[in-house]
Short mmCIF file of C-alpha atoms in Angstrom, two decimals:
data_model
loop_
_atom_site.label_atom_id
_atom_site.label_comp_id
_atom_site.label_asym_id
_atom_site.label_seq_id
_atom_site.Cartn_x
_atom_site.Cartn_y
_atom_site.Cartn_z
CA MET A 1 99.60 82.32 113.48
CA GLN A 2 100.09 81.19 117.08
CA LYS A 3 100.60 77.45 117.57
CA LEU A 4 97.93 75.47 119.38
CA ASP A 5 98.81 75.00 123.05
CA PRO A 6 96.75 72.79 125.41
CA ASP A 7 98.05 74.84 128.36
CA GLU A 8 97.08 78.20 126.84
CA VAL A 9 93.69 77.70 125.25
CA LEU A 10 92.47 80.60 123.12
CA PRO A 11 88.80 81.35 122.41
CA PHE A 12 87.44 79.24 119.54
CA ASP A 13 90.71 77.41 118.84
CA PHE A 14 90.87 73.60 118.58
CA PHE A 15 91.46 72.99 122.28
CA ASP A 16 88.63 75.35 123.19
CA GLN A 17 86.21 73.33 121.05
CA THR A 18 87.34 69.80 121.92
CA ASP A 19 86.50 67.71 125.00
CA TYR A 20 88.31 67.58 128.34
CA ASN A 21 89.89 64.15 127.80
CA THR A 22 91.51 65.23 124.53
CA ARG A 23 92.94 68.36 126.15
CA ARG A 24 94.26 66.30 129.08
CA THR A 25 95.94 63.80 126.74
CA PHE A 26 97.75 66.54 124.84
CA ARG A 27 98.72 68.29 128.10
CA ASN A 28 100.30 65.09 129.39
CA ASP A 29 102.10 64.50 126.09
CA LYS A 30 103.39 68.07 126.08
CA ALA A 31 104.64 67.74 129.67
CA ALA A 32 106.49 64.55 128.73
CA LEU A 33 108.08 66.38 125.80
CA GLU A 34 109.31 69.14 128.11
CA VAL A 35 111.05 66.53 130.27
CA LEU A 36 112.78 65.02 127.23
CA LYS A 37 113.82 68.47 126.03
CA ASN A 38 115.21 69.56 129.39
CA THR A 39 117.19 66.33 129.80
CA ARG A 40 118.42 66.55 126.20
CA ASP A 41 117.07 63.10 125.48
CA LYS A 42 117.93 61.90 121.96
CA SER A 43 114.36 60.78 121.37
CA TYR A 44 113.02 64.33 121.81
CA LYS A 45 112.88 65.29 118.12
CA GLY A 46 111.13 62.06 117.15
CA LYS A 47 108.59 62.39 119.96
CA LEU A 48 108.00 66.04 119.06
CA ARG A 49 107.27 65.05 115.47
CA GLU A 50 104.84 62.38 116.66
CA TYR A 51 103.11 64.92 118.92
CA GLU A 52 102.71 67.44 116.10
CA GLU A 53 101.42 64.78 113.70
CA ALA A 54 98.89 63.59 116.29
CA LEU A 55 97.75 67.17 116.91
CA THR A 56 97.36 67.81 113.18
CA GLU A 57 95.34 64.63 112.71
CA ALA A 58 93.10 65.41 115.71
CA LYS A 59 92.50 68.91 114.39
CA ARG A 60 91.62 67.59 110.93
CA ALA A 61 89.26 65.02 112.44
CA TYR A 62 87.49 67.78 114.36
CA GLU A 63 87.21 69.97 111.26
CA ARG A 64 85.56 67.10 109.36
CA THR A 65 82.68 67.16 111.82
CA ALA A 66 82.54 70.87 112.70
CA ARG A 67 79.66 72.92 111.39
CA PRO A 68 80.58 76.55 112.09
CA ARG A 69 77.93 79.25 111.74
CA ILE A 70 80.51 81.91 110.85
CA VAL A 71 83.60 81.42 108.67
CA LEU A 72 86.40 84.02 108.78
CA ALA A 73 88.69 83.86 105.76
CA THR A 74 90.48 85.89 103.12
CA VAL A 75 89.22 85.76 99.55
CA GLU A 76 92.41 83.91 98.57
CA MET A 77 91.79 81.25 101.22
CA LEU A 78 88.25 80.65 99.99
CA MET A 79 89.35 80.49 96.37
CA GLY A 80 92.08 78.02 97.33
CA LYS A 81 89.58 75.76 99.08
CA MET A 82 87.38 75.85 95.99
CA ILE A 83 90.23 74.48 93.90
CA THR A 84 92.16 72.18 96.24
CA ALA A 85 89.43 70.59 98.39
CA LYS A 86 89.64 66.80 97.95
CA SER A 87 86.32 65.91 99.57
CA HIS A 88 82.81 67.20 99.90
CA LEU A 89 83.63 68.71 103.33
CA TYR A 90 83.96 72.28 102.12
CA GLU A 91 81.37 71.77 99.41
CA ASN A 92 78.74 70.85 102.00
CA ALA A 93 79.80 73.47 104.54
CA LEU A 94 79.94 76.37 102.10
CA SER A 95 76.80 75.45 100.19
CA LYS A 96 74.68 76.65 103.12
CA VAL A 97 76.22 80.12 103.31
CA THR A 98 73.47 82.76 103.24
CA ARG A 99 75.51 85.95 103.58
CA VAL A 100 79.01 86.97 102.49
CA ILE A 101 80.51 90.13 104.03
CA ILE A 102 83.60 91.52 102.29
CA ASP A 103 85.70 94.14 104.07
CA GLU A 104 88.10 96.45 102.18
CA ALA A 105 85.98 95.72 99.12
CA SER A 106 87.81 98.27 96.98
CA LEU A 107 90.68 95.74 96.83
CA LEU A 108 88.45 92.95 95.50
CA THR A 109 88.84 92.38 91.76
CA GLU A 110 85.88 91.96 89.46
CA ALA A 111 87.11 88.47 88.51
CA ALA A 112 87.28 87.40 92.17
CA LEU A 113 83.74 88.69 92.70
CA PHE A 114 82.47 86.53 89.84
CA CYS A 115 84.11 83.48 91.45
CA LEU A 116 82.47 84.24 94.81
CA ILE A 117 79.06 84.70 93.22
CA TRP A 118 79.50 81.41 91.38
CA ARG A 119 80.50 79.67 94.62
CA PHE A 120 77.71 81.21 96.73
CA PRO A 121 74.82 81.67 94.27
CA GLN A 122 72.19 81.89 97.03
CA ALA A 123 74.10 84.24 99.33
CA GLN A 124 73.48 87.91 99.98
CA PHE A 125 76.65 89.98 99.47
CA VAL A 126 77.59 92.95 101.65
CA PHE A 127 80.52 95.12 100.53
CA ILE A 128 82.28 97.36 103.04
CA GLY A 129 84.80 99.78 101.59
CA ASP A 130 85.55 103.10 99.95
CA ASP A 131 85.67 103.37 96.17
CA LYS A 132 87.94 106.42 96.55
CA GLN A 133 90.65 104.39 98.25
CA LEU A 134 93.14 101.90 96.81
CA PRO A 135 91.99 99.83 93.81
CA PRO A 136 93.01 96.15 93.47
CA PHE A 137 96.73 95.51 93.67
CA MET A 138 98.71 96.06 90.46
CA TYR A 139 95.63 97.23 88.55
CA ASP A 140 96.55 99.08 85.36
CA PRO A 141 93.67 100.29 83.14
CA ARG A 142 96.04 100.36 80.15
CA ILE A 143 96.31 96.55 80.22
CA LEU A 144 93.35 94.85 78.51
CA GLY A 145 93.26 91.89 80.91
CA HIS A 146 93.14 94.21 83.91
CA GLU A 147 90.40 96.33 82.36
CA LEU A 148 88.28 93.26 81.55
CA ALA A 149 88.52 91.51 84.92
CA GLY A 150 90.79 93.46 87.27
CA ARG A 151 88.64 96.47 88.03
CA SER A 152 87.57 97.17 91.59
CA ALA A 153 84.49 95.07 92.30
CA LEU A 154 83.19 97.77 94.63
CA SER A 155 83.25 100.39 91.86
CA VAL A 156 81.51 97.98 89.48
CA VAL A 157 78.81 97.18 92.03
CA MET A 158 78.20 100.84 92.88
CA LYS A 159 77.40 101.58 89.23
CA ASN A 160 74.33 99.36 89.54
CA GLU A 161 71.51 101.67 90.64
CA ASN A 162 69.40 98.77 91.94
CA ILE A 163 71.80 98.03 94.81
CA PRO A 164 71.19 100.00 98.04
CA ILE A 165 74.16 101.98 99.37
CA ILE A 166 74.63 103.16 102.94
CA SER A 167 77.09 106.05 103.28
CA LEU A 168 79.14 106.28 106.46
CA GLU A 169 80.39 109.85 106.58
CA GLU A 170 81.67 110.22 110.14
CA VAL A 171 85.45 109.98 110.61
CA TYR A 172 86.98 108.76 113.88
CA ARG A 173 90.64 108.33 112.90
CA ALA A 174 91.68 111.82 111.82
CA PRO A 175 90.98 115.29 113.30
CA PRO A 176 89.24 118.00 111.21
CA SER A 177 92.49 119.67 110.11
CA LEU A 178 93.68 116.46 108.41
CA VAL A 179 90.27 115.46 107.06
CA GLU A 180 89.63 118.84 105.41
CA PRO A 181 91.91 118.47 102.31
CA TYR A 182 90.67 115.08 101.10
CA ASN A 183 87.15 115.88 102.27
CA ARG A 184 87.16 118.88 99.95
CA LEU A 185 88.92 117.17 97.03
CA SER A 186 87.21 113.77 97.00
CA TYR A 187 84.11 113.77 99.20
CA GLU A 188 82.50 117.13 98.37
CA GLY A 189 82.66 118.18 102.02
CA ARG A 190 80.38 115.38 103.27
CA LEU A 191 82.79 113.95 105.86
CA LEU A 192 82.46 114.93 109.51
CA SER A 193 85.40 114.34 111.84
CA ARG A 194 84.53 113.16 115.35
CA LYS A 195 88.13 113.07 116.55
CA PRO A 196 89.38 116.10 118.49
CA GLU A 197 92.55 117.86 117.43
CA GLY A 198 95.50 116.20 119.16
CA ASP A 199 98.73 117.63 120.48
CA CYS A 200 100.63 119.81 118.01
CA ILE A 201 103.71 117.59 118.13
CA LEU A 202 105.52 119.14 115.16
CA SER A 203 105.00 122.63 116.56
CA SER A 204 106.21 121.60 120.00
CA LEU A 205 109.44 120.34 118.39
CA GLY A 206 109.94 123.59 116.49
CA LEU A 207 109.32 122.02 113.07
CA ILE A 208 106.06 123.89 112.35
CA PRO A 209 105.02 127.42 113.44
CA PRO A 210 102.31 127.48 116.15
CA ASN A 211 98.64 127.34 115.12
CA ARG A 212 99.43 125.79 111.74
CA PRO A 213 98.32 122.41 110.32
CA GLN A 214 100.69 119.68 111.47
CA LEU A 215 102.05 119.07 107.97
CA LEU A 216 105.74 119.41 107.08
CA PHE A 217 107.26 119.29 103.58
CA VAL A 218 111.01 118.65 103.31
CA GLN A 219 112.80 119.41 100.04
CA VAL A 220 115.52 116.84 99.31
CA ASP A 221 117.94 117.39 96.42
CA GLY A 222 118.45 113.68 96.01
CA LYS A 223 118.71 111.36 93.05
CA GLN A 224 116.90 108.13 92.35
CA GLU A 225 118.82 104.88 91.99
CA ARG A 226 117.42 101.60 90.74
CA ASN A 227 117.93 98.05 91.98
CA LYS A 228 118.97 96.21 88.81
CA GLN A 229 117.33 92.98 89.94
CA THR A 230 113.96 94.23 91.21
CA MET A 231 113.94 97.53 89.24
CA SER A 232 112.57 99.24 92.37
CA LEU A 233 113.84 102.74 93.23
CA HIS A 234 115.68 104.09 96.25
CA ASN A 235 117.21 107.42 97.24
CA ASN A 236 120.25 107.67 99.52
CA GLU A 237 119.92 111.40 100.23
CA GLU A 238 116.28 111.02 101.20
CA ARG A 239 117.13 108.24 103.64
CA ALA A 240 119.82 110.43 105.21
CA VAL A 241 117.30 113.25 105.70
CA VAL A 242 114.87 110.86 107.38
CA MET A 243 117.58 109.61 109.72
CA GLY A 244 118.33 113.21 110.69
CA LEU A 245 114.66 114.09 111.10
CA LEU A 246 114.07 111.15 113.43
CA LYS A 247 116.74 112.53 115.78
CA ARG A 248 114.46 115.53 116.40
CA PHE A 249 111.93 113.26 118.09
CA PRO A 250 112.33 111.96 121.65
CA GLU A 251 113.40 108.32 122.04
CA SER A 252 110.10 107.64 123.80
CA MET A 253 108.18 108.41 120.58
CA LYS A 254 109.65 105.59 118.46
CA ASP A 255 106.49 103.50 118.77
CA GLU A 256 104.36 106.47 117.66
CA ILE A 257 106.16 106.99 114.33
CA LEU A 258 105.20 105.31 111.04
CA ILE A 259 107.39 105.64 107.94
CA ILE A 260 105.77 104.95 104.55
CA CYS A 261 107.85 104.37 101.39
CA LEU A 262 106.48 104.51 97.86
CA TYR A 263 109.06 101.99 96.68
CA LYS A 264 109.92 98.59 98.16
CA GLU A 265 113.67 99.04 97.67
CA GLN A 266 113.61 102.28 99.66
CA LYS A 267 111.60 100.58 102.35
CA LYS A 268 114.04 97.66 102.52
CA ARG A 269 117.14 99.86 102.76
CA LEU A 270 115.65 102.22 105.33
CA GLN A 271 114.49 99.31 107.49
CA GLU A 272 118.02 97.88 107.39
CA SER A 273 119.39 101.24 108.57
CA LEU A 274 116.84 101.74 111.35
CA GLY A 275 116.52 98.15 112.53
CA LYS A 276 113.40 97.12 114.42
CA ASP A 277 113.07 100.35 116.40
CA TYR A 278 110.77 101.96 113.81
CA THR A 279 107.81 100.79 111.72
CA VAL A 280 108.61 101.10 107.99
CA LEU A 281 105.89 100.06 105.50
CA THR A 282 104.83 100.47 101.88
CA VAL A 283 101.67 102.34 100.88
CA ASP A 284 99.69 99.13 100.51
CA SER A 285 100.85 97.50 103.75
CA SER A 286 100.20 100.68 105.75
CA GLN A 287 96.47 100.70 105.00
CA GLY A 288 94.48 100.83 108.23
CA LYS A 289 97.49 101.61 110.43
CA GLU A 290 97.43 104.54 112.87
CA LYS A 291 100.36 106.46 114.36
CA ALA A 292 100.76 109.93 115.85
CA ILE A 293 103.55 110.81 113.37
CA VAL A 294 103.60 109.63 109.73
CA ILE A 295 106.62 110.25 107.48
CA LEU A 296 106.11 109.71 103.73
CA LEU A 297 109.12 109.09 101.47
CA THR A 298 108.33 109.95 97.85
CA THR A 299 111.75 108.84 96.51
CA ARG A 300 112.33 111.51 93.87
CA THR A 301 112.09 110.32 90.26
CA GLU A 302 113.76 111.59 87.10
CA HIS A 303 110.96 111.03 84.62
CA ALA A 304 107.46 112.49 84.74
CA ALA A 305 106.03 109.13 83.66
CA ASP A 306 107.17 107.63 86.96
CA MET A 307 104.91 109.98 88.92
CA GLY A 308 101.69 108.14 88.07
CA PHE A 309 101.93 105.99 91.19
CA PHE A 310 102.39 108.98 93.48
CA CYS A 311 99.79 111.14 91.72
CA CYS A 312 97.12 108.43 91.80
CA ARG A 313 94.10 110.08 93.42
CA ASN A 314 93.17 106.93 95.32
CA ARG A 315 96.51 106.94 97.14
#
């Protein structure tokens, strides 16, 4: 989160909402701090601490009187305020909420939904998401506690026939050739892609024959290894293949490449090898990201039981 700056006011931040005299006071104090810093004055650190404490107190004072019409928050933030609030500030502000809109609702657990309903008993709930995408993190139907309260709230809600459902079936992120497989397997052909087919990058680099789907499978005769502390898997041979594959792409395309790892240890080691030049993410953290080239590392496993994560239909 960007720090508040009286010289660079952002829309709807504290300095945007406060009065001119308050902004001028903090501007003057900040300018005085810059002088102390540039002259290496010994009192700089103490004055900086005083400035930050004054800014924090002014922000808190404003929040005690603010009555926002829209609150943007994560579910975890709201739950935290329910538990840790020491005054009636949040109680009074949240009691008047009339509508709660939850994005990526497939990641909301059933237990969290119950808490939200309890906190906003008069509110109308709107869920935006796809029940065929990722379920809540770490959900395992074989664990009784997960099955009782960790199911996807979106899936639970959709089973209620009294709740209206609006289906959005137009796709704007992927062209028809990429939509077709999962459209056929999971959506019964209902999806309609509105994105034109892009450049055939893999074909232009000689990795795929012309007029073929831009999808490349690379067989790696590697072997899994396990981090003894985290128990996460990695694969040295697979990382070496990726390093070689990346050399086939022009330097100018680094920002257009996304690498997804199924295991955190593989992600960590590959990121260390590549540095900050490439974007390396896990399956969960890559949700919603878009790049022209996506490389998926499956990190070969030795036991069939380990394939459940990769074979999960929602992934």
